[in-house]
Amino acid sequence: MSPTGPERTSRACAIVVGAFAFFCAWFTGFFPPFSNPNELSRFEMVVAFVETGSFAIDSQLPVLGDHEDKALAGGRLYSNKAPGLAFAAIPVYRLLRFVFPAPDSPTAPIFVLLRLFTVSLVCVFALARFARRLSRRREWEPVAALVTFAVAFGTPLLYYARSFFGHAWPAAPLFLAWDSLGNPSNDSAAKKKPERLDAVLAGFLGGWALISEYTVAPVVIALAIRAAAVPSGGGNRVARFL
């Protein structure tokens, strides 16, 4: 029995998302001896907190390398990056340290896995949710896989999804925050979650995106307005503008 149209679409979307996940893991993006200051500053913040109990990166500069993405405060040096990504990476790094030694270079294998299980993982999940929303909209279902492919491989998403930057990392939680505020209008088969929990989840994800990249504040405000416009006790979502 041949698969139906929606089944073919779901299968094609799954292939696209799977390919995206594969390339996120396959290419490390490390080119020794060069290390990107944007990433290195964040790596040092994570390592310093876990290894020394302080966010000051003085102890890591001689080991992992010096760079310009730092700031001086109280006689100590700190990363000048927003802390949201580091907060997410700290528990992952702690777990990885049970298996791997403390890094002695900015291209240590532990950093590849740290990126993979933070930025890449969240971006793959966000892309999967994006594909799901498209495939469940009748008007978008025929081109869902094509649009998902265009987003995954026709934009900078793949590059930033495998980079320890504050680019794709806040973008993915922002999309997931919007996604949590409601299912597509014709998605009658999906289970409706309590709207209050949806708003709490959206607020949590939006807040984490904000402390990861402060310039997303206007988008977070727009999400907050959308959440506030959702009436309690059911009814149509008046803020379904996307």
XYZ file of C-alpha atoms in Angstrom:
242
model
C 0.000 0.000 0.000
C 1.556 3.266 -1.128
C 1.898 6.062 1.426
C -0.577 8.924 1.359
C 0.340 12.525 0.637
C 0.696 13.525 4.309
C 2.753 10.399 4.993
C 5.108 11.199 2.130
C 5.408 14.756 3.388
C 6.203 13.613 6.922
C 8.797 11.185 5.600
C 10.416 13.837 3.404
C 10.509 16.317 6.295
C 12.073 13.689 8.544
C 14.799 13.086 5.939
C 15.551 16.816 5.738
C 15.721 17.189 9.519
C 17.856 14.045 9.768
C 20.285 15.372 7.158
C 20.474 18.668 9.032
C 21.281 16.828 12.282
C 23.926 14.747 10.508
C 25.755 17.765 9.123
C 25.582 19.513 12.493
C 27.486 16.574 13.980
C 29.765 15.795 11.021
C 31.470 19.178 10.611
C 33.176 20.397 13.770
C 33.974 23.872 12.493
C 37.335 23.779 14.292
C 40.398 24.857 12.322
C 43.472 24.573 14.570
C 45.376 26.584 15.581
C 42.734 29.294 15.016
C 39.893 29.563 17.510
C 36.958 31.911 17.125
C 36.929 34.489 19.973
C 33.126 34.496 19.968
C 33.054 30.804 20.840
C 36.212 30.732 22.942
C 34.962 33.441 25.287
C 31.825 31.396 26.004
C 33.743 28.125 26.336
C 36.050 29.723 28.897
C 33.094 31.057 30.869
C 31.625 27.538 31.124
C 34.936 25.873 31.978
C 35.873 28.523 34.529
C 32.594 28.189 36.405
C 32.682 24.390 36.564
C 36.404 24.058 37.291
C 36.914 27.035 39.627
C 33.421 28.042 40.793
C 33.799 31.523 39.330
C 32.788 33.107 36.037
C 36.144 34.902 35.913
C 38.118 33.484 32.998
C 41.608 34.518 34.155
C 42.542 30.918 34.877
C 41.498 29.748 31.422
C 43.275 32.335 29.296
C 46.757 30.753 29.647
C 45.332 27.295 28.886
C 42.699 27.859 26.204
C 44.003 31.102 24.741
C 43.657 34.856 24.962
C 41.212 36.885 22.877
C 39.531 40.271 22.683
C 36.042 39.156 23.807
C 36.605 39.821 27.491
C 35.958 42.561 30.018
C 37.757 43.732 33.143
C 35.798 44.100 36.380
C 37.134 44.229 39.926
C 40.584 43.277 38.782
C 39.313 40.048 37.162
C 38.655 39.200 33.534
C 35.251 37.960 32.405
C 33.619 37.021 29.128
C 31.733 39.953 27.644
C 29.046 37.664 26.196
C 25.457 37.334 27.372
C 25.313 34.394 29.811
C 22.251 32.467 28.579
C 24.120 29.926 26.463
C 26.684 29.376 29.199
C 23.909 28.679 31.726
C 22.551 25.975 29.428
C 25.997 24.524 28.750
C 27.195 24.315 32.365
C 25.188 21.186 33.339
C 26.103 19.535 30.011
C 29.794 20.260 30.597
C 29.569 18.851 34.126
C 28.204 15.594 32.760
C 30.822 15.415 30.007
C 33.585 15.877 32.578
C 32.729 12.471 34.037
C 34.087 11.002 30.804
C 36.482 13.600 29.375
C 39.438 15.386 31.009
C 39.509 19.131 31.451
C 40.179 20.757 28.055
C 43.730 21.817 27.320
C 43.023 23.513 23.997
C 40.106 25.398 22.369
C 39.607 22.467 19.962
C 39.315 19.760 22.621
C 36.741 17.027 21.822
C 34.677 17.986 24.860
C 33.853 21.304 23.179
C 32.545 19.569 20.058
C 30.147 17.546 22.190
C 29.255 20.589 24.266
C 28.104 22.426 21.156
C 26.339 19.341 19.845
C 24.295 18.783 23.003
C 23.351 22.437 23.454
C 23.104 24.600 20.332
C 22.823 21.836 17.737
C 20.315 19.776 19.708
C 17.969 22.717 20.286
C 18.235 23.834 16.649
C 17.435 20.340 15.339
C 14.407 20.174 17.608
C 13.234 23.625 16.485
C 13.624 22.641 12.832
C 11.620 19.477 13.461
C 8.829 21.504 15.059
C 8.939 23.938 12.129
C 8.557 21.072 9.665
C 5.723 19.606 11.720
C 3.787 22.880 11.716
C 4.142 23.208 7.955
C 3.132 19.632 7.252
C -0.011 19.988 9.397
C -1.226 23.082 7.555
C -3.279 22.000 4.558
C -2.139 24.907 2.434
C 1.553 24.304 3.256
C 1.634 20.507 3.336
C 2.603 20.019 -0.365
C 5.734 22.172 0.026
C 6.553 21.512 3.684
C 9.671 19.468 2.957
C 10.919 21.973 0.369
C 10.483 24.940 2.711
C 12.125 23.030 5.563
C 15.047 22.220 3.267
C 15.339 25.884 2.279
C 15.464 26.977 5.922
C 17.931 24.240 6.898
C 20.360 24.550 3.996
C 19.532 27.794 2.206
C 20.103 30.077 5.202
C 22.973 30.470 7.721
C 21.071 28.211 10.162
C 23.313 25.181 9.598
C 26.498 27.156 10.202
C 25.230 28.755 13.385
C 23.560 25.554 14.595
C 27.022 24.020 14.863
C 28.612 27.099 16.397
C 28.757 28.101 20.050
C 27.412 31.560 19.198
C 24.476 33.619 20.378
C 22.836 33.481 16.933
C 20.900 30.296 16.211
C 20.823 29.537 19.928
C 18.384 32.347 20.850
C 16.538 32.038 17.535
C 15.570 28.419 18.222
C 14.044 29.087 21.677
C 12.223 32.106 20.253
C 10.607 29.952 17.590
C 9.783 27.263 20.154
C 8.240 29.942 22.380
C 5.999 31.065 19.517
C 5.260 27.452 18.633
C 4.198 26.676 22.199
C 1.523 29.372 22.118
C -0.726 27.312 19.903
C -1.147 24.686 17.250
C -2.132 25.530 13.680
C -5.822 26.337 13.357
C -6.584 23.171 11.381
C -4.591 20.888 13.653
C -7.647 19.309 15.245
C -5.863 16.009 15.861
C -3.252 17.567 18.113
C -3.763 17.459 21.841
C -4.504 20.906 23.249
C -2.350 21.777 26.213
C -3.607 24.142 28.901
C -3.085 27.668 27.607
C -1.620 28.845 30.897
C 1.133 26.221 30.689
C 1.744 27.213 27.082
C 2.234 30.827 28.146
C 4.571 29.809 30.992
C 6.665 27.715 28.612
C 6.743 30.523 26.069
C 7.812 32.972 28.766
C 10.578 30.651 29.950
C 11.920 30.108 26.437
C 11.623 33.770 25.518
C 13.375 34.814 28.713
C 16.215 32.376 28.083
C 16.586 33.705 24.546
C 16.714 37.244 25.944
C 19.553 36.513 28.385
C 21.375 34.755 25.550
C 21.201 37.671 23.102
C 19.909 40.994 24.399
C 19.080 42.322 20.922
C 16.131 39.900 20.633
C 14.218 42.007 23.182
C 11.742 43.386 20.567
C 10.853 39.847 19.490
C 10.381 38.769 23.110
C 8.078 41.748 23.669
C 6.069 40.752 20.586
C 5.743 37.218 21.942
C 4.595 38.580 25.294
C 1.902 40.642 23.537
C 0.794 37.597 21.599
C 0.605 35.516 24.775
C -1.403 38.234 26.520
C -3.821 38.351 23.589
C -4.729 34.677 23.974
C -8.103 34.563 25.771
C -8.453 32.257 28.745
C -10.861 29.364 28.730
C -10.474 28.523 25.071
C -11.826 30.442 22.107
C -10.107 31.660 19.011
C -6.591 32.978 19.281
C -6.815 36.581 18.257
C -3.068 36.880 17.895
C -2.596 34.230 15.236
C -0.717 36.576 12.959
C 1.812 34.085 11.568
